[in-house]
Tab-separated table of C-alpha atoms and ligand atoms in Angstrom:
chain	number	residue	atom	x	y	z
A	1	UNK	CA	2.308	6.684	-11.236
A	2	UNK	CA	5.739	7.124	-12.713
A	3	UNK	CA	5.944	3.107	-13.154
A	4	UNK	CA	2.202	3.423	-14.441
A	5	UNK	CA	2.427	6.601	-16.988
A	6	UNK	CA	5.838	7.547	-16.423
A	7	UNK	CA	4.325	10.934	-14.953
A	8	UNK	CA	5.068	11.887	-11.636
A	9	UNK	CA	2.344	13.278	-9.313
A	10	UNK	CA	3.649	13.327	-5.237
A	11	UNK	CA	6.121	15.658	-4.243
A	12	UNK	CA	6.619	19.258	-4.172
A	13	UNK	CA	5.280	21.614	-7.127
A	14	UNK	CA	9.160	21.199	-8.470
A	15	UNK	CA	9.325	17.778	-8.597
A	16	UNK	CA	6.070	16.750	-10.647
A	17	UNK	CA	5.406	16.687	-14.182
A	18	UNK	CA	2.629	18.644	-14.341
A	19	UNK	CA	1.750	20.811	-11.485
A	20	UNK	CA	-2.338	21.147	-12.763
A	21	UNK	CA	-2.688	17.148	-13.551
A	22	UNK	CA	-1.014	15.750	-10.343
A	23	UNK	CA	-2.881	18.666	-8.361
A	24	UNK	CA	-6.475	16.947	-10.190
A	25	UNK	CA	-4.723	13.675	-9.539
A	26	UNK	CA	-4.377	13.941	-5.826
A	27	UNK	CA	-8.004	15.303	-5.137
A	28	UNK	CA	-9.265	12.466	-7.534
A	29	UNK	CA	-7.408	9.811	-5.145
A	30	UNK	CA	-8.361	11.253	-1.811
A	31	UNK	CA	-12.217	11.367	-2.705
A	32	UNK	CA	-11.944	7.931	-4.025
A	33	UNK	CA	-10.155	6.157	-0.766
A	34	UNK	CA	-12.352	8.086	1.628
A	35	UNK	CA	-15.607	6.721	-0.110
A	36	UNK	CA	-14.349	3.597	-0.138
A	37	UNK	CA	-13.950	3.865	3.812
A	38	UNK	CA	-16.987	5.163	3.577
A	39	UNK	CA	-20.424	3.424	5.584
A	40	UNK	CA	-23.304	3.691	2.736
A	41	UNK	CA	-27.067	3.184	3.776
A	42	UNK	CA	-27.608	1.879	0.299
A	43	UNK	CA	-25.286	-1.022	0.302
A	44	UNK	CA	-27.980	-2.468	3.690
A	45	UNK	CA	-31.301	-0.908	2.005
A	46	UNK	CA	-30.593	-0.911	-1.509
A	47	UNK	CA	-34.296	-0.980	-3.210
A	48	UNK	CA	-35.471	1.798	-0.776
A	49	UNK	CA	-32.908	4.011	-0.629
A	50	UNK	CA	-30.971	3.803	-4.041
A	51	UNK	CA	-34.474	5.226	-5.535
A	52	UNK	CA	-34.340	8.775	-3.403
A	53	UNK	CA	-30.495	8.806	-3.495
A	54	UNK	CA	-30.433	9.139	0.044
A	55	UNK	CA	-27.113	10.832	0.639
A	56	UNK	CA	-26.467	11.314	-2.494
A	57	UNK	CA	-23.618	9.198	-2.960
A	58	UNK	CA	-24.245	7.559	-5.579
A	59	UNK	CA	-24.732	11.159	-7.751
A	60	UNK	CA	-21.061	11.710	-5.728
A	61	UNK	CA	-19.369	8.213	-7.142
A	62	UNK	CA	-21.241	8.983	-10.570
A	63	UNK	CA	-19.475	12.259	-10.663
A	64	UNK	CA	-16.159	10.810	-9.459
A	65	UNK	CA	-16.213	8.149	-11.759
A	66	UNK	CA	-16.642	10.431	-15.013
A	67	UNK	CA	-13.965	12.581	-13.947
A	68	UNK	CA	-11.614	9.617	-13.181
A	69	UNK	CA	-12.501	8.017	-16.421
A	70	UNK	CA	-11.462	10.906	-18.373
A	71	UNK	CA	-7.987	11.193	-16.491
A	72	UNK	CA	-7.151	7.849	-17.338
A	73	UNK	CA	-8.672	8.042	-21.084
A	74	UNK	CA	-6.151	10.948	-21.493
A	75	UNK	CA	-3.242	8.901	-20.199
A	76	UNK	CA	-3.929	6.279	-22.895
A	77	UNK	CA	-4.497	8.496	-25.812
A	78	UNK	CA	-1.073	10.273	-25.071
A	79	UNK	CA	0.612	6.832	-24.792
A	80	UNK	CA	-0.999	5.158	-27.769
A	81	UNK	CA	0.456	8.354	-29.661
A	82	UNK	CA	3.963	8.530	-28.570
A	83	UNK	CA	7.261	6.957	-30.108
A	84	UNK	CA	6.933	3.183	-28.849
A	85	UNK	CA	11.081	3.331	-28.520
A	86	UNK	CA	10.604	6.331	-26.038
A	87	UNK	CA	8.740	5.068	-23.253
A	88	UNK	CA	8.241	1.757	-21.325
A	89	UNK	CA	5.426	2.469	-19.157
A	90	UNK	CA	2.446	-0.053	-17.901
A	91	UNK	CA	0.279	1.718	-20.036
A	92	UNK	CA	2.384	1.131	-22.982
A	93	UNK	CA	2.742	-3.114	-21.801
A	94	UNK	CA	-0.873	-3.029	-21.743
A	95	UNK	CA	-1.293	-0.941	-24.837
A	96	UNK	CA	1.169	-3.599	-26.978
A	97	UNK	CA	-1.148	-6.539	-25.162
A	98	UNK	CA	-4.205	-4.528	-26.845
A	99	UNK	CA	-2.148	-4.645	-29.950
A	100	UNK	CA	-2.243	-8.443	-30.021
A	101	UNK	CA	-5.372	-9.246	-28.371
A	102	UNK	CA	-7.946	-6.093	-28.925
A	103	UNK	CA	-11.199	-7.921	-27.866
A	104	UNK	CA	-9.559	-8.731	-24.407
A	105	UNK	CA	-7.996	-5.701	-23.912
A	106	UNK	CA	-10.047	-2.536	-24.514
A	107	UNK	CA	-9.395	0.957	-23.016
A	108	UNK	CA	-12.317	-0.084	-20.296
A	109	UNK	CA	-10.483	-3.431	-19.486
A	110	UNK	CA	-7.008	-1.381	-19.222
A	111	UNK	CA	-8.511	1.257	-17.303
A	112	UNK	CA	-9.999	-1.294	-14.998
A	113	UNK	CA	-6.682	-2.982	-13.966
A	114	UNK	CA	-4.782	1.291	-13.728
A	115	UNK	CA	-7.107	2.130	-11.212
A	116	UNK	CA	-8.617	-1.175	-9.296
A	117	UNK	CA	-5.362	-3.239	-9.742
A	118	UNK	CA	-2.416	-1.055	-9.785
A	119	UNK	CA	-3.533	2.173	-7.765
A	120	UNK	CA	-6.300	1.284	-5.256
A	121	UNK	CA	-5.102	-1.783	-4.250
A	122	UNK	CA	-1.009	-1.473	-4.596
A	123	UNK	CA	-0.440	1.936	-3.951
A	124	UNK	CA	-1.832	3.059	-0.930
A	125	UNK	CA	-1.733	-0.216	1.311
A	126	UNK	CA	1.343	-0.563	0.469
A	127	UNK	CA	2.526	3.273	1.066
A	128	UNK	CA	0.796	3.221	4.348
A	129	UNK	CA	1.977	0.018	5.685
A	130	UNK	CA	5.762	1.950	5.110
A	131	UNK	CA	4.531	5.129	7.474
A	132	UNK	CA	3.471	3.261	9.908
A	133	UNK	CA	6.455	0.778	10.006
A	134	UNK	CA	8.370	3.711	9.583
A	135	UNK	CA	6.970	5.030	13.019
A	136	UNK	CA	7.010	1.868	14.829
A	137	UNK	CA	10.851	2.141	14.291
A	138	UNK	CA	11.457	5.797	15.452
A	139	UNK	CA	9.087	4.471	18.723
A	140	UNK	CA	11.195	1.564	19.096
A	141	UNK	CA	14.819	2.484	18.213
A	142	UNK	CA	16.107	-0.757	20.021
A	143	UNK	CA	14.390	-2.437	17.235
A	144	UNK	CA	15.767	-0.070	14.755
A	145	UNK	CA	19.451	-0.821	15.492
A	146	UNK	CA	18.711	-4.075	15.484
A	147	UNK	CA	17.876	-4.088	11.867
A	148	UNK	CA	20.637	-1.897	10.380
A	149	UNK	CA	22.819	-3.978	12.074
A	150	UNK	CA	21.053	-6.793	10.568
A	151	UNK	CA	21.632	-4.785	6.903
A	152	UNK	CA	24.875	-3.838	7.536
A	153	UNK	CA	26.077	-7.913	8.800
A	154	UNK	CA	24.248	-8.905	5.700
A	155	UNK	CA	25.816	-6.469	3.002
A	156	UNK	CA	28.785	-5.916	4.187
A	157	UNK	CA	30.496	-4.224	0.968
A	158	UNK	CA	30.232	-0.735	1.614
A	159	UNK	CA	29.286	0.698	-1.208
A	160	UNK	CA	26.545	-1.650	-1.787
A	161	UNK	CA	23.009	-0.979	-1.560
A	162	UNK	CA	20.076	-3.859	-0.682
A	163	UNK	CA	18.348	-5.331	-3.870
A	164	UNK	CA	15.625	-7.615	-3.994
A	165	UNK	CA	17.439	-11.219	-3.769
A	166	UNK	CA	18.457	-9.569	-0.202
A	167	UNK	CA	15.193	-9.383	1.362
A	168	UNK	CA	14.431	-13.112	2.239
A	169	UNK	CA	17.721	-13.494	3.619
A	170	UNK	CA	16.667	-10.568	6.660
A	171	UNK	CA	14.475	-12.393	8.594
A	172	UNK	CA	14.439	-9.710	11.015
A	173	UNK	CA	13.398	-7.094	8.846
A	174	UNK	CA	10.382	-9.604	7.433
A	175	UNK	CA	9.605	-9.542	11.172
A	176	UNK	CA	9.229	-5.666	11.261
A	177	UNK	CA	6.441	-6.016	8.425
A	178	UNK	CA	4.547	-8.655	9.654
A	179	UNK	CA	4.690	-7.084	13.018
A	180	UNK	CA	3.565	-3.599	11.273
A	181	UNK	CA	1.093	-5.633	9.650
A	182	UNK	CA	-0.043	-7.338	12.547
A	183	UNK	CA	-0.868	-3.979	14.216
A	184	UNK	CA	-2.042	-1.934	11.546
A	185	UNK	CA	-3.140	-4.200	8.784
A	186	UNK	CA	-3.713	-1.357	5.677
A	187	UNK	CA	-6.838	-3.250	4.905
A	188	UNK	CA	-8.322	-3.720	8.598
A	189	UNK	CA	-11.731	-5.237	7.319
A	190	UNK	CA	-9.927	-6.736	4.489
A	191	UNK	CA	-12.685	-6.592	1.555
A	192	UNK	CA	-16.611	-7.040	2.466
A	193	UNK	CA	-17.293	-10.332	1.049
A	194	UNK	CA	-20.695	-11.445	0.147
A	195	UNK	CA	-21.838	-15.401	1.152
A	196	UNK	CA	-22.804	-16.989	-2.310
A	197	UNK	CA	-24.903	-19.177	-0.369
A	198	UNK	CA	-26.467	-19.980	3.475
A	199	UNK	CA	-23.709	-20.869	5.857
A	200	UNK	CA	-22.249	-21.204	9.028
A	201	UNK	CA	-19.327	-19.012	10.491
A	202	UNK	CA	-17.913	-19.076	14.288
A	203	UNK	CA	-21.245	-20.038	15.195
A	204	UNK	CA	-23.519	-17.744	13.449
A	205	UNK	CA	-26.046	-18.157	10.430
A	206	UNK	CA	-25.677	-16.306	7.824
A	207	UNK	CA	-28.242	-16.284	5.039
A	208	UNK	CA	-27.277	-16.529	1.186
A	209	UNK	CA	-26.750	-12.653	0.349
A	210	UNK	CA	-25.063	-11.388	3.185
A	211	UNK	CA	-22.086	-8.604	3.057
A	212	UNK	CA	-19.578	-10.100	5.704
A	213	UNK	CA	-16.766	-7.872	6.807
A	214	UNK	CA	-13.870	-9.731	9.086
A	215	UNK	CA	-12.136	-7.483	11.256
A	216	UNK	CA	-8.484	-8.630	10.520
A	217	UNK	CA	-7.872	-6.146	13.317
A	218	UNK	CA	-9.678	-7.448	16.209
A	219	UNK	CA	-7.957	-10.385	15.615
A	220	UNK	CA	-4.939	-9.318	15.063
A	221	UNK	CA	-4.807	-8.205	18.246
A	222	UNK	CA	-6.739	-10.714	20.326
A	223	UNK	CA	-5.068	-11.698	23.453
A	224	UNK	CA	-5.955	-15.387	23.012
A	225	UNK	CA	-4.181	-15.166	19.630
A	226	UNK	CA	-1.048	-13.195	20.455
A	227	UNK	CA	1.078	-12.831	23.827
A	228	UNK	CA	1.531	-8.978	25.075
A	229	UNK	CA	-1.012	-8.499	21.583
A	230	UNK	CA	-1.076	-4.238	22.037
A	231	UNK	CA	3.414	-4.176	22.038
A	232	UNK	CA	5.318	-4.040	19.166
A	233	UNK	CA	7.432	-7.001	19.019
A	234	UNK	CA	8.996	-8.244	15.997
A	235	UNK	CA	10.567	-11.142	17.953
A	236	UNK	CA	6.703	-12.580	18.344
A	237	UNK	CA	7.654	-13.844	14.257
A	238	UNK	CA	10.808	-15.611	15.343
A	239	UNK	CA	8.515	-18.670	16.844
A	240	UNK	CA	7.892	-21.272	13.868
A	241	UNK	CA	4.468	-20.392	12.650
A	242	UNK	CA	3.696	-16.784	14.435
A	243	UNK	CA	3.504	-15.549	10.997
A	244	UNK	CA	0.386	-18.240	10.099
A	245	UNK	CA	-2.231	-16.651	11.933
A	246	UNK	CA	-1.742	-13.158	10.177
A	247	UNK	CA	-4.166	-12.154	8.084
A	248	UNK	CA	-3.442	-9.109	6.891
A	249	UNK	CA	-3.719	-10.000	2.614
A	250	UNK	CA	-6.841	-12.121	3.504
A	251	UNK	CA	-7.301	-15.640	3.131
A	252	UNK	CA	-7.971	-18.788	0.496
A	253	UNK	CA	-9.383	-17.504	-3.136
A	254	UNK	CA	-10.055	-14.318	-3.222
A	255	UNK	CA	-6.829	-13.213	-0.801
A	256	UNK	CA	-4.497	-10.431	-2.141
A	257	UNK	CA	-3.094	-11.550	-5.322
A	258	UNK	CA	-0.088	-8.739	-4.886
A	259	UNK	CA	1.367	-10.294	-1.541
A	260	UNK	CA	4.398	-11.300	-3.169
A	261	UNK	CA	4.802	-7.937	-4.905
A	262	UNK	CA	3.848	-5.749	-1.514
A	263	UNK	CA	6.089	-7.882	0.404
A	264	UNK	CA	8.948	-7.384	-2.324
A	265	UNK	CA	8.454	-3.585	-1.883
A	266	UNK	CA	7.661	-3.182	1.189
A	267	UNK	CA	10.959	-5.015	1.921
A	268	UNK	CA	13.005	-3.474	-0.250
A	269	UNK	CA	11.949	0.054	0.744
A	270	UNK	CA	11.697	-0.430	4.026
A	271	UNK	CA	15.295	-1.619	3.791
A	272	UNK	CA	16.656	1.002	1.318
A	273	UNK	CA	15.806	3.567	4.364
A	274	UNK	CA	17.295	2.075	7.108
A	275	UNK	CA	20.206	1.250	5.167
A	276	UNK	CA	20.754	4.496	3.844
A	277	UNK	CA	20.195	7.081	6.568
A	278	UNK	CA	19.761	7.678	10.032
A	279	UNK	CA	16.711	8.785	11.518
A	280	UNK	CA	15.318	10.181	14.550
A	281	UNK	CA	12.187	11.794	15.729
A	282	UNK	CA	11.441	15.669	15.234
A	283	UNK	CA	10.741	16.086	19.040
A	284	UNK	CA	10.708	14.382	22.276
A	285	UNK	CA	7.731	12.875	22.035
A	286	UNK	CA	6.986	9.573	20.960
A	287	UNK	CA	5.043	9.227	17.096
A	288	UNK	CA	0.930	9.441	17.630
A	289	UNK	CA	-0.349	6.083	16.528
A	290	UNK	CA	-4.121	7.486	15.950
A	291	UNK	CA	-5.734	5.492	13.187
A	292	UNK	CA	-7.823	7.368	10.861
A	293	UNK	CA	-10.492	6.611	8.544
A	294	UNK	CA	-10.024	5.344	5.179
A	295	UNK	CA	-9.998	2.504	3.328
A	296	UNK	CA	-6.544	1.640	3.944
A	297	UNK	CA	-6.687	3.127	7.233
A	298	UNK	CA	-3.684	5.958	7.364
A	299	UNK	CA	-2.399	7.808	10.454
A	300	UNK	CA	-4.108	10.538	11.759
A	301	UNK	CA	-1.068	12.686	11.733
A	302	UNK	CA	1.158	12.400	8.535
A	303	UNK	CA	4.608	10.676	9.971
A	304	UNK	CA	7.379	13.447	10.358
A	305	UNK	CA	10.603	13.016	10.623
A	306	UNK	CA	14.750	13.788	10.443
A	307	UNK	CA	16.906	11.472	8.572
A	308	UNK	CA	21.093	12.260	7.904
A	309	UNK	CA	22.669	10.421	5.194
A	310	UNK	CA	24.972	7.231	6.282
A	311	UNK	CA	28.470	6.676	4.899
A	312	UNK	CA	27.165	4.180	2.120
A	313	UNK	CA	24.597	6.695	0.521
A	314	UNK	CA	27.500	9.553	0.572
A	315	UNK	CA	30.070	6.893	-0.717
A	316	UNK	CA	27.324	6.022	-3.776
A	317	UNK	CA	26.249	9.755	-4.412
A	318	UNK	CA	30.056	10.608	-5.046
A	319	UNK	CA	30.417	7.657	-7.077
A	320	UNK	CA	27.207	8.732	-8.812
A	321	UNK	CA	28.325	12.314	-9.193
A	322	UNK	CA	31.702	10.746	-11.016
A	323	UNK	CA	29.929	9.054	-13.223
A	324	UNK	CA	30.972	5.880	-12.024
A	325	UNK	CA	27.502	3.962	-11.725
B	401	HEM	C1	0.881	-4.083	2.075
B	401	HEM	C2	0.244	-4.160	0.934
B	401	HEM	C3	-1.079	-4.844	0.705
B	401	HEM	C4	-2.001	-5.299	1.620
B	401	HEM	C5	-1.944	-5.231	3.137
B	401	HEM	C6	-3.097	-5.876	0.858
B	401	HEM	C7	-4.219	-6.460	1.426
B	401	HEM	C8	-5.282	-6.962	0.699
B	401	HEM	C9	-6.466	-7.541	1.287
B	401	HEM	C10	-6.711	-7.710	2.780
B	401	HEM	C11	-7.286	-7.896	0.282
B	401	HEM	C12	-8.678	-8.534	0.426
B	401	HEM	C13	-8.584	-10.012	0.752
B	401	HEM	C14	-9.855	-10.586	1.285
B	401	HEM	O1	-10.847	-9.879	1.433
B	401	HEM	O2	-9.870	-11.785	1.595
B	401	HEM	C15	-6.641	-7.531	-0.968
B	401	HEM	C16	-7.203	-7.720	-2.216
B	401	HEM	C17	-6.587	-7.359	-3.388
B	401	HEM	N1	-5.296	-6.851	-3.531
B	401	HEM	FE1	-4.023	-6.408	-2.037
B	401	HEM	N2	-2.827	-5.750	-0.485
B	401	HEM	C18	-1.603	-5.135	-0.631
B	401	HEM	C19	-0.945	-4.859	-1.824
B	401	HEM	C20	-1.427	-5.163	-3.088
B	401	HEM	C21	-0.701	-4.954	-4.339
B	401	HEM	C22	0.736	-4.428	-4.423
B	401	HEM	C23	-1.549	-5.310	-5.356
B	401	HEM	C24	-1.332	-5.302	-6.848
B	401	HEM	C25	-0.438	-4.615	-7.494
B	401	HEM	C26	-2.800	-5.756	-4.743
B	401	HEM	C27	-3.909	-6.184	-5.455
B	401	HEM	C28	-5.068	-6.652	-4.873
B	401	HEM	C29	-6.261	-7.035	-5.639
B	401	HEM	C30	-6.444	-6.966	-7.154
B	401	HEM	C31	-7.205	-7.486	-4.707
B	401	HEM	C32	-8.626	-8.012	-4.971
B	401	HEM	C33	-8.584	-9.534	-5.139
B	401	HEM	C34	-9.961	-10.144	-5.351
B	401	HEM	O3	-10.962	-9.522	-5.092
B	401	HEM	O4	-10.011	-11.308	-5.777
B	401	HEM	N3	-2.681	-5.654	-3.375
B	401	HEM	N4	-5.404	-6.968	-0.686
């Protein structure tokens, strides 16, 4: 959200802008993501049961829609009335595209692209796909060393940090995500799609009109597809064309149109912690790996853990502190 409105809304009480609006924020996010996880009877009987509302859901969405709307609405007014020089938000890009093409972009089109675009699809797939790479690492801290030593053969200045032109030059660190996303793919049904027409798929007819889900998954873990498919192996990506059969942004036209972007900071976060600081587990015991429900399928238990500062993040918070960067 800071990128979005320049407003920050994670993080303790202290640390966001507004303690009421991220609070309203959060809640408005969570209900959103777990309906869209959600199984609705309407979607499969749609003439029968959108008349009696049958579990109400769509009253729910209604609701949730309103309220979201208005959030949103609020964030444009306050941009469209601030000092242009101040602020360089994406509100305030998509506010200046308004400016030069109004029937295009109205507050509904703008509002669109906030919430569909920027935070349901970017955010939280690519948030999650970080925890759970995160814990494969403090499972597997073999492959851990491996990639700081990886970072640190790669930059070896020391008080430099990784930036983007880095990432596609640490092929062992792509590895990690793909292998993440092999595993735990943040969309594991990708998108439902409907068939625009009759066809044929693996061997079953499916009429014009029918919502088809592919469990990315399943396959991503089918032992015909992958050797060892249930370990975490990043190595699996160093064979030529391993990384073909993932499937984890969907495929042909309507595939993710932010893979380079999630790959980008995925990468580049991903690598900014290992770089700078060392972490281990809270306890003994290995990370739980429980899936939960959702959309974007997150852990069951919230990833914990310790991390200690390594010599290059001291070295650049002194030179910070000095003013020198
Ligand atoms: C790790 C991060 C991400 C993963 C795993 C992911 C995965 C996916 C998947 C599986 C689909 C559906 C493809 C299909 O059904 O065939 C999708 C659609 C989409 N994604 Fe992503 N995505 C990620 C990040 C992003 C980012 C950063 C953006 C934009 C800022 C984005 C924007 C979209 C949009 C707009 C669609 C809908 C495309 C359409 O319907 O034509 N995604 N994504």
């Amino acid at each position: 959200m800071r990128m979005i409105s320049g407003k920050r809304y994670y993080g303790n009480d202290g640390d966001v802008t507004d303690v009421e609006e991220a609070k309203q924020f959060r809640k408005l996010i969570k209900e959103l993501l777990g309906y869209g996880g959600a199984n609705n009877p309407e979607d499969f009987m749609p003439t029968l049961l959108k008349l009696i509302d049958f579990n109400g859901v769509t009253k729910k969405l209604r609701s949730l829609a309103k309220r979201m709307d208005a959030l949103l609405q609020g964030l444009i007014e306050e941009h469209r009335n601030k000092n242009k020089e101040e602020s360089n938000t994406m509100i305030d890009h998509l506010l200046s595209l308004q400016h030069a093409d109004p029937q295009y972009y109205t507050d509904q089109i703008i509002k669109g692209l906030l919430l569909q675009v920027l935070l349901l699809a970017g955010t939280d797939t690519s948030a999650v796909t970080l925890e759970w790479a995160m814990s494969n690492l403090l499972n597997h801290p073999e492959v851990l060393k491996k990639a700081r030593d990886e970072l640190d053969q790669h930059i070896r200045k020391e008080d430099s940090l990784i930036d983007e032109p880095d990432i596609t030059k640490l092929p062992y660190l792509q590895s990690i995500i793909n292998e993440t996303l092999r595993l735990f793919p943040a969309a594991p049904l990708l998108v439902p799609h409907l068939s625009s027409d009759d066809c044929t798929i693996g061997g079953y007819d499916l009429p014009r009109d029918t919502i088809l889900l592919v469990n990315a998954w399943a396959i991503h873990r089918d032992p015909n597809l992958w050797t060892d498919p249930m370990s975490f192996k990043p190595e699996r990506f160093e064979c030529p064309g391993e990384a073909n059969k993932l499937i984890s942004f969907g495929l042909g036209r309507r595939s993710c149109p932010g893979m380079g972007l999630a790959q980008r900071t995925v990468g580049l976060t991903l690598g900014s912690l290992i770089q700078c600081f060392d972490w281990e587990r809270v306890g003994e015991e290995e990370i739980d790996m429980t899936e939960g429900k959702g959309v974007t399928m997150p852990k069951v238990i919230p990833l914990e853990a310790m991390c200690k500062p390594r010599p290059v993040m001291r070295k650049i918070t002194s030179m910070e502190a000095l003013g020198n960067i």
